[in-house]
PDB file of C-alpha atoms in Angstrom:
ATOM      1  CA  UNK A 122     -15.346   7.679  49.557  1.00  0.00           C
ATOM      2  CA  UNK A 123     -15.193   6.590  45.538  1.00  0.00           C
ATOM      3  CA  UNK A 124     -12.874   7.774  43.334  1.00  0.00           C
ATOM      4  CA  UNK A 125     -14.366  10.563  41.418  1.00  0.00           C
ATOM      5  CA  UNK A 126     -13.874  10.177  37.341  1.00  0.00           C
ATOM      6  CA  UNK A 127     -10.903  11.659  35.954  1.00  0.00           C
ATOM      7  CA  UNK A 128     -11.643  14.323  32.824  1.00  0.00           C
ATOM      8  CA  UNK A 129      -8.407  15.361  30.773  1.00  0.00           C
ATOM      9  CA  UNK A 130      -9.825  16.834  28.382  1.00  0.00           C
ATOM     10  CA  UNK A 131      -7.745  20.326  25.243  1.00  0.00           C
ATOM     11  CA  UNK A 132     -10.374  22.804  24.659  1.00  0.00           C
ATOM     12  CA  UNK A 133     -10.143  22.954  21.842  1.00  0.00           C
ATOM     13  CA  UNK A 134     -10.529  19.228  21.019  1.00  0.00           C
ATOM     14  CA  UNK A 135     -14.160  18.579  20.025  1.00  0.00           C
ATOM     15  CA  UNK A 136     -14.186  14.745  20.737  1.00  0.00           C
ATOM     16  CA  UNK A 137     -13.923  16.516  24.021  1.00  0.00           C
ATOM     17  CA  UNK A 138     -16.838  18.164  23.406  1.00  0.00           C
ATOM     18  CA  UNK A 139     -18.151  16.483  23.058  1.00  0.00           C
ATOM     19  CA  UNK A 140     -17.719  13.637  25.788  1.00  0.00           C
ATOM     20  CA  UNK A 141     -18.466  16.848  28.612  1.00  0.00           C
ATOM     21  CA  UNK A 142     -21.449  16.196  26.998  1.00  0.00           C
ATOM     22  CA  UNK A 143     -21.773  12.809  27.850  1.00  0.00           C
ATOM     23  CA  UNK A 144     -19.377  12.436  31.018  1.00  0.00           C
ATOM     24  CA  UNK A 145     -22.043  13.652  33.465  1.00  0.00           C
ATOM     25  CA  UNK A 146     -25.112  11.651  33.124  1.00  0.00           C
ATOM     26  CA  UNK A 147     -23.088   8.936  33.031  1.00  0.00           C
ATOM     27  CA  UNK A 148     -20.958   9.283  36.816  1.00  0.00           C
ATOM     28  CA  UNK A 149     -23.915  10.516  38.579  1.00  0.00           C
ATOM     29  CA  UNK A 150     -25.594   6.673  37.328  1.00  0.00           C
ATOM     30  CA  UNK A 151     -23.439   5.128  39.377  1.00  0.00           C
ATOM     31  CA  UNK A 152     -22.742   7.791  42.187  1.00  0.00           C
ATOM     32  CA  UNK A 153     -19.761   9.027  40.942  1.00  0.00           C
ATOM     33  CA  UNK A 154     -18.503  12.769  40.540  1.00  0.00           C
ATOM     34  CA  UNK A 155     -15.782  13.968  38.636  1.00  0.00           C
ATOM     35  CA  UNK A 156     -12.420  15.967  38.424  1.00  0.00           C
ATOM     36  CA  UNK A 157     -12.417  18.228  34.612  1.00  0.00           C
ATOM     37  CA  UNK A 158      -8.720  18.635  34.148  1.00  0.00           C
ATOM     38  CA  UNK A 159      -7.718  20.282  30.768  1.00  0.00           C
ATOM     39  CA  UNK A 160      -4.279  21.075  29.510  1.00  0.00           C
ATOM     40  CA  UNK A 161      -2.905  21.597  27.201  1.00  0.00           C
ATOM     41  CA  UNK A 162      -2.929  18.916  23.831  1.00  0.00           C
ATOM     42  CA  UNK A 163       0.328  20.180  22.257  1.00  0.00           C
ATOM     43  CA  UNK A 164       2.856  18.940  25.052  1.00  0.00           C
ATOM     44  CA  UNK A 165       1.184  15.309  24.566  1.00  0.00           C
ATOM     45  CA  UNK A 166       0.692  15.839  20.867  1.00  0.00           C
ATOM     46  CA  UNK A 167       4.695  17.072  20.366  1.00  0.00           C
ATOM     47  CA  UNK A 168       6.342  13.953  22.676  1.00  0.00           C
ATOM     48  CA  UNK A 169       3.824  11.587  21.117  1.00  0.00           C
ATOM     49  CA  UNK A 170       5.866  12.546  17.856  1.00  0.00           C
ATOM     50  CA  UNK A 171       2.347  13.279  16.309  1.00  0.00           C
ATOM     51  CA  UNK A 172      -0.564  15.497  14.527  1.00  0.00           C
ATOM     52  CA  UNK A 173      -3.403  17.090  14.513  1.00  0.00           C
ATOM     53  CA  UNK A 174      -5.601  14.309  13.718  1.00  0.00           C
ATOM     54  CA  UNK A 175      -6.425  17.697  10.063  1.00  0.00           C
ATOM     55  CA  UNK A 176      -3.341  17.503   8.778  1.00  0.00           C
ATOM     56  CA  UNK A 177      -3.437  13.914   7.389  1.00  0.00           C
ATOM     57  CA  UNK A 178      -4.849  13.066   4.600  1.00  0.00           C
ATOM     58  CA  UNK A 179      -8.028  10.785   3.876  1.00  0.00           C
ATOM     59  CA  UNK A 180      -7.744  10.743   8.149  1.00  0.00           C
ATOM     60  CA  UNK A 181      -8.357  14.851   8.206  1.00  0.00           C
ATOM     61  CA  UNK A 182     -11.399  14.663   5.616  1.00  0.00           C
ATOM     62  CA  UNK A 183     -13.033  11.447   7.563  1.00  0.00           C
ATOM     63  CA  UNK A 184     -12.481  12.866  11.121  1.00  0.00           C
ATOM     64  CA  UNK A 185     -14.387  15.596  10.208  1.00  0.00           C
ATOM     65  CA  UNK A 186     -17.173  13.148   8.952  1.00  0.00           C
ATOM     66  CA  UNK A 187     -16.978  11.348  11.984  1.00  0.00           C
ATOM     67  CA  UNK A 188     -17.523  14.377  14.631  1.00  0.00           C
ATOM     68  CA  UNK A 189     -20.985  15.299  13.325  1.00  0.00           C
ATOM     69  CA  UNK A 190     -22.115  11.951  13.166  1.00  0.00           C
ATOM     70  CA  UNK A 191     -20.472  11.050  16.394  1.00  0.00           C
ATOM     71  CA  UNK A 192     -23.078  15.211  17.317  1.00  0.00           C
ATOM     72  CA  UNK A 193     -26.329  13.848  15.277  1.00  0.00           C
ATOM     73  CA  UNK A 194     -26.162  10.476  17.154  1.00  0.00           C
ATOM     74  CA  UNK A 195     -25.377  11.274  21.137  1.00  0.00           C
ATOM     75  CA  UNK A 196     -27.849  14.067  19.543  1.00  0.00           C
ATOM     76  CA  UNK A 197     -25.567  16.972  20.796  1.00  0.00           C
ATOM     77  CA  UNK A 198     -26.356  20.699  19.257  1.00  0.00           C
ATOM     78  CA  UNK A 199     -22.148  21.513  17.169  1.00  0.00           C
ATOM     79  CA  UNK A 200     -21.101  23.850  14.799  1.00  0.00           C
ATOM     80  CA  UNK A 201     -18.022  23.262  13.606  1.00  0.00           C
ATOM     81  CA  UNK A 202     -15.989  26.582  14.087  1.00  0.00           C
ATOM     82  CA  UNK A 203     -14.954  28.958  11.217  1.00  0.00           C
ATOM     83  CA  UNK A 204     -10.926  29.204  13.249  1.00  0.00           C
ATOM     84  CA  UNK A 205      -9.551  25.536  14.128  1.00  0.00           C
ATOM     85  CA  UNK A 206      -6.776  24.865  16.058  1.00  0.00           C
ATOM     86  CA  UNK A 207      -6.726  27.553  18.115  1.00  0.00           C
ATOM     87  CA  UNK A 208      -4.917  28.222  21.580  1.00  0.00           C
ATOM     88  CA  UNK A 209      -6.692  27.953  24.638  1.00  0.00           C
ATOM     89  CA  UNK A 210      -4.082  29.557  27.595  1.00  0.00           C
ATOM     90  CA  UNK A 211      -6.734  31.259  28.359  1.00  0.00           C
ATOM     91  CA  UNK A 212      -9.923  28.800  28.269  1.00  0.00           C
ATOM     92  CA  UNK A 213      -7.822  27.133  30.307  1.00  0.00           C
ATOM     93  CA  UNK A 214      -6.325  29.709  32.821  1.00  0.00           C
ATOM     94  CA  UNK A 215      -9.565  30.739  33.832  1.00  0.00           C
ATOM     95  CA  UNK A 216     -11.284  27.488  34.462  1.00  0.00           C
ATOM     96  CA  UNK A 217      -8.181  26.819  36.818  1.00  0.00           C
ATOM     97  CA  UNK A 218      -8.161  30.727  38.161  1.00  0.00           C
ATOM     98  CA  UNK A 219     -12.228  29.925  39.167  1.00  0.00           C
ATOM     99  CA  UNK A 220     -11.376  26.033  40.404  1.00  0.00           C
ATOM    100  CA  UNK A 221      -8.205  28.157  42.997  1.00  0.00           C
ATOM    101  CA  UNK A 222     -12.113  28.431  44.641  1.00  0.00           C
ATOM    102  CA  UNK A 223     -15.154  27.071  43.468  1.00  0.00           C
ATOM    103  CA  UNK A 224     -14.959  23.794  41.536  1.00  0.00           C
ATOM    104  CA  UNK A 225     -18.106  23.257  40.969  1.00  0.00           C
ATOM    105  CA  UNK A 226     -18.464  26.767  39.345  1.00  0.00           C
ATOM    106  CA  UNK A 227     -15.327  26.111  37.032  1.00  0.00           C
ATOM    107  CA  UNK A 228     -17.156  23.039  35.638  1.00  0.00           C
ATOM    108  CA  UNK A 229     -20.234  25.322  34.438  1.00  0.00           C
ATOM    109  CA  UNK A 230     -16.902  27.611  32.473  1.00  0.00           C
ATOM    110  CA  UNK A 231     -15.847  24.995  30.811  1.00  0.00           C
ATOM    111  CA  UNK A 232     -19.364  23.897  29.562  1.00  0.00           C
ATOM    112  CA  UNK A 233     -19.570  27.010  28.524  1.00  0.00           C
ATOM    113  CA  UNK A 234     -16.536  28.072  26.613  1.00  0.00           C
ATOM    114  CA  UNK A 235     -17.353  24.777  25.965  1.00  0.00           C
ATOM    115  CA  UNK A 236     -20.097  25.075  24.015  1.00  0.00           C
ATOM    116  CA  UNK A 237     -19.562  29.005  22.702  1.00  0.00           C
ATOM    117  CA  UNK A 238     -16.582  27.786  20.851  1.00  0.00           C
ATOM    118  CA  UNK A 239     -18.091  23.945  18.627  1.00  0.00           C
ATOM    119  CA  UNK A 240     -21.642  25.767  19.356  1.00  0.00           C
ATOM    120  CA  UNK A 241     -21.861  29.698  19.171  1.00  0.00           C
ATOM    121  CA  UNK A 242     -18.460  29.820  17.086  1.00  0.00           C
ATOM    122  CA  UNK A 243     -17.689  32.238  19.705  1.00  0.00           C
ATOM    123  CA  UNK A 244     -13.406  32.385  19.992  1.00  0.00           C
ATOM    124  CA  UNK A 245     -12.119  31.611  23.140  1.00  0.00           C
ATOM    125  CA  UNK A 246      -8.595  31.517  21.899  1.00  0.00           C
ATOM    126  CA  UNK A 247      -9.102  35.745  22.092  1.00  0.00           C
ATOM    127  CA  UNK A 248      -8.875  36.346  26.650  1.00  0.00           C
ATOM    128  CA  UNK A 249     -11.483  38.469  25.525  1.00  0.00           C
ATOM    129  CA  UNK A 250     -14.011  36.138  24.408  1.00  0.00           C
ATOM    130  CA  UNK A 251     -13.023  34.406  27.599  1.00  0.00           C
ATOM    131  CA  UNK A 252     -13.867  36.689  30.306  1.00  0.00           C
ATOM    132  CA  UNK A 253     -17.113  37.693  28.771  1.00  0.00           C
ATOM    133  CA  UNK A 254     -17.851  33.745  28.299  1.00  0.00           C
ATOM    134  CA  UNK A 255     -17.254  33.963  31.978  1.00  0.00           C
ATOM    135  CA  UNK A 256     -18.645  36.678  33.100  1.00  0.00           C
ATOM    136  CA  UNK A 257     -21.818  35.323  31.520  1.00  0.00           C
ATOM    137  CA  UNK A 258     -21.652  32.852  33.675  1.00  0.00           C
ATOM    138  CA  UNK A 259     -21.873  35.668  37.525  1.00  0.00           C
ATOM    139  CA  UNK A 260     -17.123  36.362  37.595  1.00  0.00           C
ATOM    140  CA  UNK A 261     -15.575  39.704  37.509  1.00  0.00           C
ATOM    141  CA  UNK A 262     -14.303  40.127  34.603  1.00  0.00           C
ATOM    142  CA  UNK A 263     -12.257  42.366  36.367  1.00  0.00           C
ATOM    143  CA  UNK A 264     -10.444  40.029  38.473  1.00  0.00           C
ATOM    144  CA  UNK A 265     -10.866  36.935  36.643  1.00  0.00           C
ATOM    145  CA  UNK A 266      -8.771  38.831  34.154  1.00  0.00           C
ATOM    146  CA  UNK A 267      -5.515  39.875  36.491  1.00  0.00           C
ATOM    147  CA  UNK A 268      -5.112  36.351  38.006  1.00  0.00           C
ATOM    148  CA  UNK A 269      -5.248  34.685  34.580  1.00  0.00           C
ATOM    149  CA  UNK A 270      -2.291  36.425  33.717  1.00  0.00           C
ATOM    150  CA  UNK A 271      -1.082  35.244  37.014  1.00  0.00           C
ATOM    151  CA  UNK A 272       2.157  33.013  38.535  1.00  0.00           C
ATOM    152  CA  UNK A 273      -0.006  30.580  40.077  1.00  0.00           C
ATOM    153  CA  UNK A 274      -2.443  29.802  38.103  1.00  0.00           C
ATOM    154  CA  UNK A 275       0.191  29.409  35.102  1.00  0.00           C
ATOM    155  CA  UNK A 276       1.926  27.609  36.899  1.00  0.00           C
ATOM    156  CA  UNK A 277      -1.061  26.205  38.197  1.00  0.00           C
ATOM    157  CA  UNK A 278      -1.313  24.510  34.189  1.00  0.00           C
ATOM    158  CA  UNK A 279       1.694  23.692  33.184  1.00  0.00           C
ATOM    159  CA  UNK A 280       1.777  21.089  36.463  1.00  0.00           C
ATOM    160  CA  UNK A 281      -2.157  19.586  35.142  1.00  0.00           C
ATOM    161  CA  UNK A 282      -0.508  19.386  31.748  1.00  0.00           C
ATOM    162  CA  UNK A 283       2.456  17.553  32.840  1.00  0.00           C
ATOM    163  CA  UNK A 284       0.136  15.187  34.989  1.00  0.00           C
ATOM    164  CA  UNK A 285      -1.126  14.234  32.189  1.00  0.00           C
ATOM    165  CA  UNK A 286       2.210  13.526  29.978  1.00  0.00           C
ATOM    166  CA  UNK A 287       3.172  11.828  33.568  1.00  0.00           C
ATOM    167  CA  UNK A 288      -0.037  10.339  34.341  1.00  0.00           C
ATOM    168  CA  UNK A 289       0.037   8.988  30.260  1.00  0.00           C
ATOM    169  CA  UNK A 290      -2.757  10.889  28.505  1.00  0.00           C
ATOM    170  CA  UNK A 291      -2.562   9.794  24.813  1.00  0.00           C
ATOM    171  CA  UNK A 292      -4.901  12.501  23.422  1.00  0.00           C
ATOM    172  CA  UNK A 293      -8.359  14.532  24.474  1.00  0.00           C
ATOM    173  CA  UNK A 294     -10.607  12.961  26.261  1.00  0.00           C
ATOM    174  CA  UNK A 295      -9.249  10.432  28.078  1.00  0.00           C
ATOM    175  CA  UNK A 296     -10.534   9.278  31.561  1.00  0.00           C
ATOM    176  CA  UNK A 297      -9.268   7.248  34.771  1.00  0.00           C
ATOM    177  CA  UNK A 298     -12.557   5.317  36.352  1.00  0.00           C
ATOM    178  CA  UNK A 299     -10.307   3.725  39.534  1.00  0.00           C
ATOM    179  CA  UNK A 300      -7.224   4.476  38.129  1.00  0.00           C
ATOM    180  CA  UNK A 301      -8.245   2.648  34.895  1.00  0.00           C
ATOM    181  CA  UNK A 302      -7.742   4.899  31.637  1.00  0.00           C
ATOM    182  CA  UNK A 303     -10.043   5.142  29.171  1.00  0.00           C
ATOM    183  CA  UNK A 304      -9.284   7.482  25.665  1.00  0.00           C
ATOM    184  CA  UNK A 305     -11.833   8.950  23.067  1.00  0.00           C
ATOM    185  CA  UNK A 306     -15.720   9.862  23.573  1.00  0.00           C
ATOM    186  CA  UNK A 307     -15.874   5.963  21.581  1.00  0.00           C
ATOM    187  CA  UNK A 308     -15.087   5.133  25.217  1.00  0.00           C
ATOM    188  CA  UNK A 309     -17.185   6.748  26.723  1.00  0.00           C
ATOM    189  CA  UNK A 310     -20.338   3.000  26.819  1.00  0.00           C
ATOM    190  CA  UNK A 311     -17.244   1.226  27.857  1.00  0.00           C
ATOM    191  CA  UNK A 312     -16.200   3.046  30.605  1.00  0.00           C
ATOM    192  CA  UNK A 313     -20.073   3.235  31.429  1.00  0.00           C
ATOM    193  CA  UNK A 314     -20.279  -0.927  31.609  1.00  0.00           C
ATOM    194  CA  UNK A 315     -16.887  -1.353  33.215  1.00  0.00           C
ATOM    195  CA  UNK A 316     -18.814   1.115  36.132  1.00  0.00           C
ATOM    196  CA  UNK A 317     -22.069  -1.190  35.843  1.00  0.00           C
ATOM    197  CA  UNK A 318     -19.347  -4.669  35.788  1.00  0.00           C
ATOM    198  CA  UNK A 319     -16.540  -3.546  38.633  1.00  0.00           C
ATOM    199  CA  UNK A 320     -14.298  -4.165  35.860  1.00  0.00           C
ATOM    200  CA  UNK A 321     -13.409  -7.302  33.744  1.00  0.00           C
TER     201      UNK A 321
END
């Protein structure tokens, strides 16, 4: 079986959102499946001694311009959230709670959460909002509410974040294709070519 494309991302990452809207089409072209892996970017930022882009003079202003331009270029709906950045604990835990039983449903939820935040300006740092979005996807709110507070799901998110750190995931989005790392939504085209050529 051909290895899956591993997709590490943080729910508050606008570049991660843009990648999430393109990665499935690229994978399908090469008859690959994907494995989505939300994690907590703050741990990576602390380890690499970096701050969020928006906090840097000049760079912050440019990145905001670039994100909107990339969205227009790829024709991906995007609206800058009124609250940014946010905690994504509830969103990531909800993903892993659903994934425990249904990986496809978890991915669909991830896309819904990303779109809710970066299209509809819904605050997915709020647990009630996350539960409402999950309910819109057909998940039982009461069961999920208990699950995201459970020790196994909290531990699962910690493990995913630890894995990202151990594998030197440097930011969001970050993809692995047959062990080859690609960082950033602007590397998706290069990743596509890598799959086409079989590497170089």
